[in-house]
PDB file of C-alpha atoms and ligand atoms in Angstrom:
ATOM      1  CA  MET A1221       0.000   0.000   0.000  1.00 42.00           C
ATOM      2  CA  SER A1222       1.478   3.387  -0.961  1.00 43.00           C
ATOM      3  CA  ASP A1223       1.584   6.277   1.479  1.00 45.00           C
ATOM      4  CA  SER A1224      -1.183   8.095  -0.307  1.00 45.00           C
ATOM      5  CA  GLU A1225      -3.482   5.123   0.215  1.00 46.00           C
ATOM      6  CA  THR A1226      -2.672   4.708   3.882  1.00 44.00           C
ATOM      7  CA  PRO A1227      -5.933   5.156   5.741  1.00 46.00           C
ATOM      8  CA  SER A1228      -6.000   7.720   8.469  1.00 45.00           C
ATOM      9  CA  VAL A1229      -5.646   6.177  11.919  1.00 44.00           C
ATOM     10  CA  SER A1230      -5.607   7.751  15.314  1.00 44.00           C
ATOM     11  CA  GLY A1231      -2.187   8.514  16.717  1.00 41.00           C
ATOM     12  CA  TYR A1232      -0.224   6.547  19.260  1.00 46.00           C
ATOM     13  CA  GLY A1233       1.918   8.125  21.903  1.00 45.00           C
ATOM     14  CA  GLU A1234       2.838  11.530  20.655  1.00 49.00           C
ATOM     15  CA  GLY A1235       3.168  10.391  17.068  1.00 46.00           C
ATOM     16  CA  THR A1236       0.911  12.048  14.561  1.00 49.00           C
ATOM     17  CA  THR A1237      -1.218  10.202  12.061  1.00 49.00           C
ATOM     18  CA  ASP A1238       1.383  11.071   9.370  1.00 49.00           C
ATOM     19  CA  THR A1239       4.145   9.213  11.142  1.00 51.00           C
ATOM     20  CA  VAL A1240       2.135   6.207  12.285  1.00 58.00           C
ATOM     21  CA  LEU A1241       1.671   3.252   9.972  1.00 67.00           C
ATOM     22  CA  SER A1242      -1.793   1.944   9.258  1.00 74.00           C
ATOM     23  CA  VAL A1243      -3.162  -0.814  11.471  1.00 71.00           C
ATOM     24  CA  ASP A1244      -2.794  -3.381   8.667  1.00 75.00           C
ATOM     25  CA  ALA A1245       0.753  -2.271   7.884  1.00 74.00           C
ATOM     26  CA  VAL A1246       1.717  -2.638  11.555  1.00 70.00           C
ATOM     27  CA  ALA A1247       0.214  -6.109  11.704  1.00 68.00           C
ATOM     28  CA  ASP A1248       2.031  -7.142   8.508  1.00 73.00           C
ATOM     29  CA  GLU A1249       5.346  -5.778   9.718  1.00 70.00           C
ATOM     30  CA  ALA A1250       4.993  -7.347  13.134  1.00 66.00           C
ATOM     31  CA  GLN A1251       4.260 -10.667  11.475  1.00 67.00           C
ATOM     32  CA  ALA A1252       7.236 -10.256   9.143  1.00 64.00           C
ATOM     33  CA  LEU A1253       9.485  -9.644  12.135  1.00 65.00           C
ATOM     34  CA  GLY A1254       8.346 -13.011  13.427  1.00 60.00           C
ATOM     35  CA  LEU A1255       7.590 -11.539  16.782  1.00 66.00           C
ATOM     36  CA  GLU A1256       6.547 -14.119  19.300  1.00 72.00           C
ATOM     37  CA  VAL A1257       6.783 -14.109  23.043  1.00 80.00           C
ATOM     38  CA  SER A1258       7.537 -17.270  24.974  1.00 81.00           C
ATOM     39  CA  GLY A1259       5.569 -18.316  28.035  1.00 81.00           C
ATOM     40  CA  ASP A1260       8.862 -18.287  29.963  1.00 85.00           C
ATOM     41  CA  LYS A1261       9.490 -14.634  29.165  1.00 88.00           C
ATOM     42  CA  VAL A1262       5.982 -13.750  30.304  1.00 90.00           C
ATOM     43  CA  LEU A1263       6.499 -15.554  33.598  1.00 91.00           C
ATOM     44  CA  GLN A1264       9.947 -14.126  34.159  1.00 91.00           C
ATOM     45  CA  LEU A1265       8.587 -10.566  33.858  1.00 94.00           C
ATOM     46  CA  ALA A1266       5.908 -11.282  36.465  1.00 95.00           C
ATOM     47  CA  GLY A1267       8.410 -12.230  39.171  1.00 89.00           C
ATOM     48  CA  GLU A1268       8.230 -15.086  41.641  1.00 79.00           C
ATOM     49  CA  ARG A1269       4.522 -15.610  41.908  1.00 84.00           C
ATOM     50  CA  PRO A1270       2.061 -14.227  39.363  1.00 94.00           C
ATOM     51  CA  LEU A1271      -1.209 -12.943  40.784  1.00 96.00           C
ATOM     52  CA  VAL A1272      -2.984 -13.024  37.444  1.00 97.00           C
ATOM     53  CA  GLN A1273      -1.927 -15.699  35.004  1.00 97.00           C
ATOM     54  CA  ILE A1274      -3.405 -16.318  31.583  1.00 97.00           C
ATOM     55  CA  GLN A1275      -2.290 -19.343  29.614  1.00 96.00           C
ATOM     56  CA  GLY A1276      -3.105 -20.083  25.982  1.00 96.00           C
ATOM     57  CA  LEU A1277      -6.227 -17.948  26.020  1.00 97.00           C
ATOM     58  CA  THR A1278      -8.359 -18.090  22.920  1.00 97.00           C
ATOM     59  CA  ALA A1279     -11.425 -15.904  23.264  1.00 97.00           C
ATOM     60  CA  GLY A1280     -13.801 -13.592  21.449  1.00 97.00           C
ATOM     61  CA  TYR A1281     -17.410 -12.599  21.025  1.00 97.00           C
ATOM     62  CA  GLY A1282     -20.032 -15.082  19.886  1.00 95.00           C
ATOM     63  CA  ARG A1283     -18.177 -17.367  17.522  1.00 93.00           C
ATOM     64  CA  MET A1284     -15.664 -14.738  16.474  1.00 96.00           C
ATOM     65  CA  GLU A1285     -12.167 -15.454  17.744  1.00 97.00           C
ATOM     66  CA  ILE A1286     -10.285 -12.263  18.633  1.00 97.00           C
ATOM     67  CA  LEU A1287      -7.529 -13.470  20.964  1.00 97.00           C
ATOM     68  CA  HIS A1288      -5.294 -16.344  19.875  1.00 96.00           C
ATOM     69  CA  GLU A1289      -3.295 -18.298  22.452  1.00 95.00           C
ATOM     70  CA  VAL A1290      -2.503 -15.318  24.630  1.00 96.00           C
ATOM     71  CA  ASP A1291      -0.148 -15.788  27.588  1.00 96.00           C
ATOM     72  CA  LEU A1292      -0.055 -13.053  30.201  1.00 97.00           C
ATOM     73  CA  ALA A1293       1.249 -12.861  33.737  1.00 97.00           C
ATOM     74  CA  VAL A1294       1.436 -10.073  36.255  1.00 98.00           C
ATOM     75  CA  GLY A1295       2.854 -10.245  39.760  1.00 97.00           C
ATOM     76  CA  SER A1296       1.152  -8.957  42.888  1.00 96.00           C
ATOM     77  CA  GLY A1297       1.657  -5.194  43.167  1.00 96.00           C
ATOM     78  CA  GLN A1298       2.907  -4.869  39.607  1.00 97.00           C
ATOM     79  CA  SER A1299       1.479  -2.811  36.781  1.00 97.00           C
ATOM     80  CA  LEU A1300       1.135  -4.183  33.281  1.00 98.00           C
ATOM     81  CA  CYS A1301       0.400  -1.950  30.299  1.00 97.00           C
ATOM     82  CA  LEU A1302      -1.009  -3.235  27.012  1.00 97.00           C
ATOM     83  CA  VAL A1303      -0.397  -1.215  23.876  1.00 94.00           C
ATOM     84  CA  GLY A1304      -1.050  -1.889  20.206  1.00 90.00           C
ATOM     85  CA  PRO A1305      -3.054  -0.759  17.225  1.00 89.00           C
ATOM     86  CA  ASN A1306      -6.805  -0.189  17.221  1.00 90.00           C
ATOM     87  CA  GLY A1307      -8.675  -3.457  17.085  1.00 93.00           C
ATOM     88  CA  ALA A1308      -5.692  -5.527  18.280  1.00 93.00           C
ATOM     89  CA  GLY A1309      -7.775  -6.963  21.116  1.00 96.00           C
ATOM     90  CA  LYS A1310      -6.461  -4.948  24.064  1.00 96.00           C
ATOM     91  CA  SER A1311      -9.890  -4.274  25.539  1.00 95.00           C
ATOM     92  CA  THR A1312     -10.832  -7.865  24.778  1.00 97.00           C
ATOM     93  CA  ILE A1313      -8.040  -9.047  27.104  1.00 98.00           C
ATOM     94  CA  LEU A1314      -9.490  -6.940  29.921  1.00 97.00           C
ATOM     95  CA  HIS A1315     -12.997  -8.151  29.032  1.00 96.00           C
ATOM     96  CA  SER A1316     -11.773 -11.742  29.212  1.00 97.00           C
ATOM     97  CA  ILE A1317     -10.162 -11.270  32.610  1.00 97.00           C
ATOM     98  CA  PHE A1318     -13.434  -9.817  33.898  1.00 95.00           C
ATOM     99  CA  GLY A1319     -15.661 -12.398  32.216  1.00 94.00           C
ATOM    100  CA  PHE A1320     -17.280 -10.441  29.392  1.00 94.00           C
ATOM    101  CA  THR A1321     -16.111 -12.650  26.515  1.00 96.00           C
ATOM    102  CA  ASP A1322     -16.668 -16.141  25.228  1.00 96.00           C
ATOM    103  CA  ILE A1323     -13.671 -18.283  26.061  1.00 97.00           C
ATOM    104  CA  PHE A1324     -12.805 -21.073  23.627  1.00 97.00           C
ATOM    105  CA  GLY A1325      -9.592 -22.318  25.173  1.00 97.00           C
ATOM    106  CA  GLY A1326      -6.921 -21.715  27.772  1.00 97.00           C
ATOM    107  CA  SER A1327      -7.191 -20.595  31.368  1.00 97.00           C
ATOM    108  CA  ILE A1328      -7.248 -17.531  33.591  1.00 97.00           C
ATOM    109  CA  LYS A1329      -6.064 -17.860  37.172  1.00 96.00           C
ATOM    110  CA  VAL A1330      -6.070 -15.315  39.957  1.00 95.00           C
ATOM    111  CA  ASP A1331      -3.940 -16.105  42.968  1.00 93.00           C
ATOM    112  CA  GLY A1332      -3.683 -19.674  41.737  1.00 91.00           C
ATOM    113  CA  ILE A1333      -7.441 -20.168  41.509  1.00 92.00           C
ATOM    114  CA  GLU A1334      -9.018 -20.722  38.132  1.00 95.00           C
ATOM    115  CA  VAL A1335     -11.725 -18.168  37.255  1.00 94.00           C
ATOM    116  CA  THR A1336     -12.050 -19.002  33.551  1.00 95.00           C
ATOM    117  CA  LYS A1337     -15.690 -20.017  33.932  1.00 92.00           C
ATOM    118  CA  SER A1338     -16.742 -17.569  36.668  1.00 93.00           C
ATOM    119  CA  SER A1339     -19.203 -14.727  36.069  1.00 93.00           C
ATOM    120  CA  PRO A1340     -18.125 -11.074  36.344  1.00 92.00           C
ATOM    121  CA  SER A1341     -19.875 -10.776  39.729  1.00 92.00           C
ATOM    122  CA  GLU A1342     -18.028 -13.799  41.070  1.00 92.00           C
ATOM    123  CA  ARG A1343     -14.743 -12.441  39.775  1.00 90.00           C
ATOM    124  CA  LEU A1344     -15.371  -9.095  41.470  1.00 92.00           C
ATOM    125  CA  ARG A1345     -16.707 -10.434  44.756  1.00 91.00           C
ATOM    126  CA  ASP A1346     -14.639 -13.575  45.198  1.00 91.00           C
ATOM    127  CA  ALA A1347     -11.455 -13.066  43.155  1.00 92.00           C
ATOM    128  CA  GLY A1348     -11.067  -9.326  43.772  1.00 95.00           C
ATOM    129  CA  ILE A1349     -11.000  -8.231  40.148  1.00 95.00           C
ATOM    130  CA  ALA A1350     -12.476  -4.804  39.366  1.00 95.00           C
ATOM    131  CA  TYR A1351     -13.050  -3.396  35.918  1.00 94.00           C
ATOM    132  CA  ILE A1352     -12.962   0.312  35.219  1.00 92.00           C
ATOM    133  CA  LEU A1353     -14.870   1.043  32.044  1.00 74.00           C
ATOM    134  CA  GLN A1354     -13.305   2.767  29.054  1.00 60.00           C
ATOM    135  CA  ASP A1355     -16.451   4.796  28.474  1.00 65.00           C
ATOM    136  CA  ASN A1356     -17.696   7.587  30.587  1.00 73.00           C
ATOM    137  CA  SER A1357     -19.613   5.525  33.088  1.00 84.00           C
ATOM    138  CA  VAL A1358     -20.698   7.775  35.946  1.00 92.00           C
ATOM    139  CA  PHE A1359     -24.406   8.340  36.491  1.00 93.00           C
ATOM    140  CA  PRO A1360     -24.657  12.092  35.807  1.00 94.00           C
ATOM    141  CA  ASP A1361     -27.894  12.719  37.725  1.00 97.00           C
ATOM    142  CA  MET A1362     -26.736  10.927  40.854  1.00 97.00           C
ATOM    143  CA  SER A1363     -24.509  12.566  43.443  1.00 98.00           C
ATOM    144  CA  VAL A1364     -20.838  11.749  43.760  1.00 97.00           C
ATOM    145  CA  GLU A1365     -21.614   9.827  46.941  1.00 97.00           C
ATOM    146  CA  GLU A1366     -24.449   7.836  45.355  1.00 97.00           C
ATOM    147  CA  ASN A1367     -22.187   6.967  42.446  1.00 96.00           C
ATOM    148  CA  LEU A1368     -19.571   5.685  44.858  1.00 96.00           C
ATOM    149  CA  LEU A1369     -22.101   3.574  46.752  1.00 96.00           C
ATOM    150  CA  MET A1370     -23.096   1.912  43.474  1.00 93.00           C
ATOM    151  CA  GLY A1371     -19.634   0.347  43.529  1.00 93.00           C
ATOM    152  CA  GLY A1372     -20.690  -1.663  46.579  1.00 93.00           C
ATOM    153  CA  TYR A1373     -23.840  -3.249  45.208  1.00 89.00           C
ATOM    154  CA  LEU A1374     -22.382  -6.730  45.719  1.00 91.00           C
ATOM    155  CA  LEU A1375     -21.522  -6.163  49.366  1.00 91.00           C
ATOM    156  CA  PRO A1376     -23.676  -8.091  51.835  1.00 89.00           C
ATOM    157  CA  ASN A1377     -24.430  -4.997  53.905  1.00 91.00           C
ATOM    158  CA  PRO A1378     -24.924  -1.386  52.693  1.00 89.00           C
ATOM    159  CA  ASN A1379     -23.011  -0.093  55.720  1.00 94.00           C
ATOM    160  CA  LEU A1380     -19.863  -1.699  54.363  1.00 95.00           C
ATOM    161  CA  ALA A1381     -20.213   0.376  51.191  1.00 95.00           C
ATOM    162  CA  LYS A1382     -20.755   3.504  53.284  1.00 96.00           C
ATOM    163  CA  GLU A1383     -17.585   2.829  55.278  1.00 97.00           C
ATOM    164  CA  ALA A1384     -15.633   2.226  52.092  1.00 96.00           C
ATOM    165  CA  ALA A1385     -17.009   5.457  50.607  1.00 97.00           C
ATOM    166  CA  GLU A1386     -15.847   7.354  53.705  1.00 97.00           C
ATOM    167  CA  ARG A1387     -12.364   5.936  53.221  1.00 97.00           C
ATOM    168  CA  VAL A1388     -12.425   7.192  49.638  1.00 97.00           C
ATOM    169  CA  PHE A1389     -13.480  10.667  50.816  1.00 98.00           C
ATOM    170  CA  GLU A1390     -10.689  10.716  53.399  1.00 97.00           C
ATOM    171  CA  ARG A1391      -8.204   9.836  50.739  1.00 96.00           C
ATOM    172  CA  TYR A1392      -9.396  12.099  47.943  1.00 97.00           C
ATOM    173  CA  ASP A1393     -10.336  15.518  49.182  1.00 96.00           C
ATOM    174  CA  ARG A1394     -11.270  16.522  45.635  1.00 94.00           C
ATOM    175  CA  LEU A1395     -14.165  14.079  45.790  1.00 96.00           C
ATOM    176  CA  ALA A1396     -15.049  14.854  49.410  1.00 97.00           C
ATOM    177  CA  GLN A1397     -15.646  18.463  48.470  1.00 97.00           C
ATOM    178  CA  ARG A1398     -18.058  17.394  45.747  1.00 97.00           C
ATOM    179  CA  ARG A1399     -19.821  14.563  47.549  1.00 96.00           C
ATOM    180  CA  THR A1400     -23.344  15.993  47.289  1.00 98.00           C
ATOM    181  CA  ASP A1401     -22.884  17.456  43.800  1.00 97.00           C
ATOM    182  CA  LYS A1402     -24.294  15.669  40.815  1.00 97.00           C
ATOM    183  CA  ALA A1403     -21.605  13.648  39.061  1.00 95.00           C
ATOM    184  CA  GLY A1404     -22.592  15.278  35.757  1.00 94.00           C
ATOM    185  CA  VAL A1405     -21.047  18.596  36.812  1.00 95.00           C
ATOM    186  CA  LEU A1406     -17.606  17.161  37.618  1.00 94.00           C
ATOM    187  CA  SER A1407     -14.595  17.974  35.457  1.00 92.00           C
ATOM    188  CA  GLY A1408     -13.220  15.226  33.222  1.00 91.00           C
ATOM    189  CA  GLY A1409     -10.414  14.492  35.684  1.00 92.00           C
ATOM    190  CA  GLU A1410     -12.743  14.368  38.679  1.00 93.00           C
ATOM    191  CA  ARG A1411     -15.055  12.046  36.814  1.00 93.00           C
ATOM    192  CA  ARG A1412     -12.172   9.684  36.084  1.00 93.00           C
ATOM    193  CA  LEU A1413     -11.192   9.804  39.752  1.00 94.00           C
ATOM    194  CA  LEU A1414     -14.788   8.929  40.661  1.00 95.00           C
ATOM    195  CA  GLU A1415     -14.758   5.981  38.262  1.00 95.00           C
ATOM    196  CA  ILE A1416     -11.540   4.670  39.788  1.00 95.00           C
ATOM    197  CA  SER A1417     -12.812   5.280  43.339  1.00 96.00           C
ATOM    198  CA  ARG A1418     -16.062   3.473  42.658  1.00 95.00           C
ATOM    199  CA  ALA A1419     -14.025   0.387  41.821  1.00 94.00           C
ATOM    200  CA  LEU A1420     -12.149   0.763  45.128  1.00 95.00           C
ATOM    201  CA  ILE A1421     -15.333   0.264  47.175  1.00 95.00           C
ATOM    202  CA  MET A1422     -14.935  -3.506  46.797  1.00 94.00           C
ATOM    203  CA  ASP A1423     -11.271  -3.287  47.843  1.00 95.00           C
ATOM    204  CA  PRO A1424     -10.143  -5.277  44.793  1.00 96.00           C
ATOM    205  CA  LYS A1425      -6.711  -6.815  44.403  1.00 97.00           C
ATOM    206  CA  VAL A1426      -6.634  -6.300  40.662  1.00 97.00           C
ATOM    207  CA  LEU A1427      -7.702  -3.173  38.782  1.00 97.00           C
ATOM    208  CA  LEU A1428      -8.438  -3.511  35.087  1.00 97.00           C
ATOM    209  CA  VAL A1429      -8.228  -0.043  33.589  1.00 96.00           C
ATOM    210  CA  ASP A1430      -9.143   0.672  29.977  1.00 95.00           C
ATOM    211  CA  GLU A1431      -7.621   3.848  28.537  1.00 93.00           C
ATOM    212  CA  PRO A1432      -7.512   5.948  31.716  1.00 92.00           C
ATOM    213  CA  SER A1433      -6.197   8.999  29.888  1.00 90.00           C
ATOM    214  CA  ILE A1434      -8.610   9.033  26.979  1.00 89.00           C
ATOM    215  CA  GLY A1435     -10.310  12.376  26.419  1.00 88.00           C
ATOM    216  CA  LEU A1436      -8.546  14.092  29.323  1.00 91.00           C
ATOM    217  CA  GLU A1437      -6.649  17.369  29.310  1.00 90.00           C
ATOM    218  CA  PRO A1438      -2.895  16.900  29.890  1.00 89.00           C
ATOM    219  CA  ARG A1439      -2.935  18.067  33.523  1.00 88.00           C
ATOM    220  CA  TYR A1440      -5.600  15.475  34.346  1.00 92.00           C
ATOM    221  CA  ILE A1441      -3.687  12.763  32.512  1.00 93.00           C
ATOM    222  CA  ASP A1442      -0.778  13.208  34.914  1.00 92.00           C
ATOM    223  CA  MET A1443      -3.187  13.208  37.853  1.00 93.00           C
ATOM    224  CA  VAL A1444      -4.748   9.904  36.761  1.00 93.00           C
ATOM    225  CA  PHE A1445      -1.350   8.238  36.337  1.00 94.00           C
ATOM    226  CA  GLU A1446      -0.330   9.515  39.761  1.00 94.00           C
ATOM    227  CA  ILE A1447      -3.486   8.090  41.341  1.00 95.00           C
ATOM    228  CA  LEU A1448      -2.930   4.706  39.718  1.00 96.00           C
ATOM    229  CA  GLY A1449       0.761   4.745  40.670  1.00 96.00           C
ATOM    230  CA  ASP A1450      -0.155   5.525  44.255  1.00 96.00           C
ATOM    231  CA  LEU A1451      -2.709   2.682  44.391  1.00 96.00           C
ATOM    232  CA  LYS A1452       0.016   0.338  43.244  1.00 97.00           C
ATOM    233  CA  ASP A1453       2.852   1.642  45.423  1.00 96.00           C
ATOM    234  CA  ARG A1454       0.934   2.438  48.598  1.00 95.00           C
ATOM    235  CA  ASP A1455      -1.827  -0.131  48.525  1.00 96.00           C
ATOM    236  CA  GLY A1456      -0.117  -2.896  46.572  1.00 96.00           C
ATOM    237  CA  LYS A1457      -2.881  -3.034  43.974  1.00 97.00           C
ATOM    238  CA  THR A1458      -2.099  -4.946  40.824  1.00 97.00           C
ATOM    239  CA  ILE A1459      -2.948  -2.943  37.736  1.00 98.00           C
ATOM    240  CA  ILE A1460      -3.581  -4.169  34.224  1.00 98.00           C
ATOM    241  CA  MET A1461      -4.100  -1.243  31.938  1.00 97.00           C
ATOM    242  CA  VAL A1462      -4.671  -0.494  28.280  1.00 96.00           C
ATOM    243  CA  GLU A1463      -3.237   2.825  27.217  1.00 93.00           C
ATOM    244  CA  GLN A1464      -3.390   4.594  23.881  1.00 86.00           C
ATOM    245  CA  ASN A1465      -0.770   7.050  25.101  1.00 88.00           C
ATOM    246  CA  ALA A1466       1.943   4.387  24.868  1.00 89.00           C
ATOM    247  CA  LYS A1467       4.738   6.674  26.022  1.00 89.00           C
ATOM    248  CA  LYS A1468       3.006   7.545  29.269  1.00 91.00           C
ATOM    249  CA  GLY A1469       1.628   4.078  29.822  1.00 93.00           C
ATOM    250  CA  LEU A1470       4.856   2.158  29.248  1.00 95.00           C
ATOM    251  CA  ALA A1471       7.143   4.619  31.025  1.00 93.00           C
ATOM    252  CA  CYS A1472       5.640   3.770  34.404  1.00 92.00           C
ATOM    253  CA  ALA A1473       4.672   0.136  33.797  1.00 96.00           C
ATOM    254  CA  ASP A1474       6.598  -2.712  35.393  1.00 97.00           C
ATOM    255  CA  VAL A1475       5.627  -4.866  32.448  1.00 97.00           C
ATOM    256  CA  GLY A1476       4.564  -3.869  28.932  1.00 96.00           C
ATOM    257  CA  TYR A1477       3.059  -5.964  26.162  1.00 95.00           C
ATOM    258  CA  VAL A1478       2.525  -5.060  22.544  1.00 93.00           C
ATOM    259  CA  LEU A1479      -0.554  -6.749  21.189  1.00 93.00           C
ATOM    260  CA  VAL A1480      -0.985  -7.196  17.436  1.00 90.00           C
ATOM    261  CA  SER A1481      -3.918  -8.984  15.794  1.00 91.00           C
ATOM    262  CA  GLY A1482      -4.929 -10.785  18.980  1.00 95.00           C
ATOM    263  CA  ARG A1483      -1.435 -12.041  19.836  1.00 94.00           C
ATOM    264  CA  VAL A1484       1.261 -10.811  22.181  1.00 94.00           C
ATOM    265  CA  ALA A1485       3.995  -9.666  19.787  1.00 91.00           C
ATOM    266  CA  MET A1486       6.421  -8.231  22.331  1.00 92.00           C
ATOM    267  CA  ALA A1487       6.828  -8.247  26.092  1.00 94.00           C
ATOM    268  CA  ASP A1488       9.383  -6.552  28.294  1.00 95.00           C
ATOM    269  CA  GLN A1489       9.721  -4.162  31.198  1.00 96.00           C
ATOM    270  CA  GLY A1490       7.705  -1.041  30.267  1.00 96.00           C
ATOM    271  CA  PRO A1491      10.613   1.411  29.854  1.00 95.00           C
ATOM    272  CA  ALA A1492      12.703  -1.180  27.963  1.00 94.00           C
ATOM    273  CA  LEU A1493       9.840  -1.701  25.547  1.00 93.00           C
ATOM    274  CA  LEU A1494       9.635   2.048  24.994  1.00 91.00           C
ATOM    275  CA  GLU A1495      13.287   2.104  24.004  1.00 92.00           C
ATOM    276  CA  ASN A1496      12.964  -0.826  21.630  1.00 89.00           C
ATOM    277  CA  PRO A1497      13.415   0.634  18.114  1.00 86.00           C
ATOM    278  CA  ASP A1498      10.821  -1.731  16.616  1.00 83.00           C
ATOM    279  CA  VAL A1499       8.233  -0.532  19.097  1.00 83.00           C
ATOM    280  CA  GLY A1500       9.137   3.072  18.379  1.00 80.00           C
ATOM    281  CA  ARG A1501       8.897   2.639  14.640  1.00 78.00           C
ATOM    282  CA  LEU A1502       5.746   0.556  14.569  1.00 75.00           C
ATOM    283  CA  PHE A1503       3.763   1.986  17.416  1.00 70.00           C
ATOM    284  CA  LEU A1504       5.060   5.369  18.448  1.00 68.00           C
ATOM    285  CA  GLY A1505       5.567   6.990  15.085  1.00 59.00           C
ATOM    286  CA  GLY A1506       9.262   7.493  15.738  1.00 50.00           C
TER     287      GLY A1506
HETATM  288  N1  ATP B2323     -18.713  -6.624  22.183  1.00 76.64           N
HETATM  289  C1  ATP B2323     -18.157  -6.996  21.022  1.00 76.64           C
HETATM  290  N2  ATP B2323     -18.827  -7.807  20.156  1.00 76.64           N
HETATM  291  C2  ATP B2323     -18.268  -8.208  18.991  1.00 76.64           C
HETATM  292  N3  ATP B2323     -17.040  -7.844  18.576  1.00 76.64           N
HETATM  293  C3  ATP B2323     -16.343  -7.029  19.374  1.00 76.64           C
HETATM  294  C4  ATP B2323     -16.857  -6.558  20.623  1.00 76.64           C
HETATM  295  N4  ATP B2323     -15.928  -5.761  21.202  1.00 76.64           N
HETATM  296  C5  ATP B2323     -14.879  -5.743  20.336  1.00 76.64           C
HETATM  297  N5  ATP B2323     -15.125  -6.507  19.255  1.00 76.64           N
HETATM  298  C6  ATP B2323     -14.199  -6.754  18.122  1.00 76.64           C
HETATM  299  O1  ATP B2323     -13.021  -7.346  18.664  1.00 76.64           O
HETATM  300  C7  ATP B2323     -11.866  -6.833  17.994  1.00 76.64           C
HETATM  301  C8  ATP B2323     -10.881  -6.325  19.036  1.00 76.64           C
HETATM  302  O2  ATP B2323     -11.473  -5.212  19.684  1.00 76.64           O
HETATM  303  P1  ATP B2323     -10.885  -4.533  20.991  1.00 76.64           P
HETATM  304  O3  ATP B2323     -11.917  -3.566  21.434  1.00 76.64           O
HETATM  305  O4  ATP B2323     -10.445  -5.569  21.941  1.00 76.64           O
HETATM  306  O5  ATP B2323      -9.602  -3.789  20.397  1.00 76.64           O
HETATM  307  P2  ATP B2323      -8.664  -2.725  21.092  1.00 76.64           P
HETATM  308  O6  ATP B2323      -7.273  -3.207  20.890  1.00 76.64           O
HETATM  309  O7  ATP B2323      -9.120  -2.452  22.459  1.00 76.64           O
HETATM  310  O8  ATP B2323      -8.902  -1.460  20.142  1.00 76.64           O
HETATM  311  P3  ATP B2323      -8.997   0.109  20.491  1.00 76.64           P
HETATM  312  O9  ATP B2323      -7.583   0.607  20.556  1.00 76.64           O
HETATM  313  O10 ATP B2323      -9.715   0.649  19.303  1.00 76.64           O
HETATM  314  O11 ATP B2323      -9.758   0.282  21.768  1.00 76.64           O
HETATM  315  C9  ATP B2323     -12.358  -5.787  17.014  1.00 76.64           C
HETATM  316  O12 ATP B2323     -12.396  -6.381  15.739  1.00 76.64           O
HETATM  317  C10 ATP B2323     -13.749  -5.459  17.504  1.00 76.64           C
HETATM  318  O13 ATP B2323     -14.584  -5.104  16.426  1.00 76.64           O
HETATM  319 MG1   MG B2324      -9.979  -0.779  23.435  1.00 76.64          MG
END
């Protein structure tokens, strides 16, 4: 395909659409490079004992297979960032870990316990996996506090959700000041903080975060990465994130994967991946 025929795609990292190859071109090049990641490499990056371990996962929607034999491992208290072209299956990996996809093969274990066949509610309540939606998911006509309490709908007793909400307010003064305001009037950054906080009500071990920086002004992007970094460093949360802003996402990730056409094409420590010239050329427009 000549340059003039290259379809316009959204940019990765700070690359512009002029410098980034088309999705198909990236997939072709990645395939030509023969990129394949061994299960050993995946395990080695996760450290001694992986908290979330995916082996040979083949999954999709209905009968459509999107992920092919994906291996993934992340250690307790680590962050893993998935990058790759649009449609590569990044969100589908998060969906699979939370139980939103049809699984055709392979296994997903959390803390050594298999959850491959569990429902999303079971994964949240029993395995401590929380999913933070990519889309704007606050209820605009409900107050900040009511939105937070929604995060505790699976708790056996509403008082537990109230206590958890108080802990959130103690931690994030920004939200405490807005607790009775309708969520619809919050700024983009505050709304993202509310979405993250709502997931914290269940005190999950694993946070699945899809594109935390999407649609945010730069100052809020830094705030969101700081909040996630703090949840990892201070609270030992394990974070699996998809990030379109590959430079920001990989720079602070313990582990980074490049996903291409439903397969893990590269895996390394986040900053090392950023410095890999193939990653730069194919995914960062540089
Ligand atoms: N709910 C769904 N039902 C059917 N197909 C879906 C569904 N969600 C995603 N897909 C398809 O699965 C493939 C992978 O999509 P996915 O959303 O995982 O990609 P992605 O890497 O997250 O892309 P993006 O960067 O655009 O968010 C795409 O071909 C998409 O059309
Ligand atoms: Mg996605």
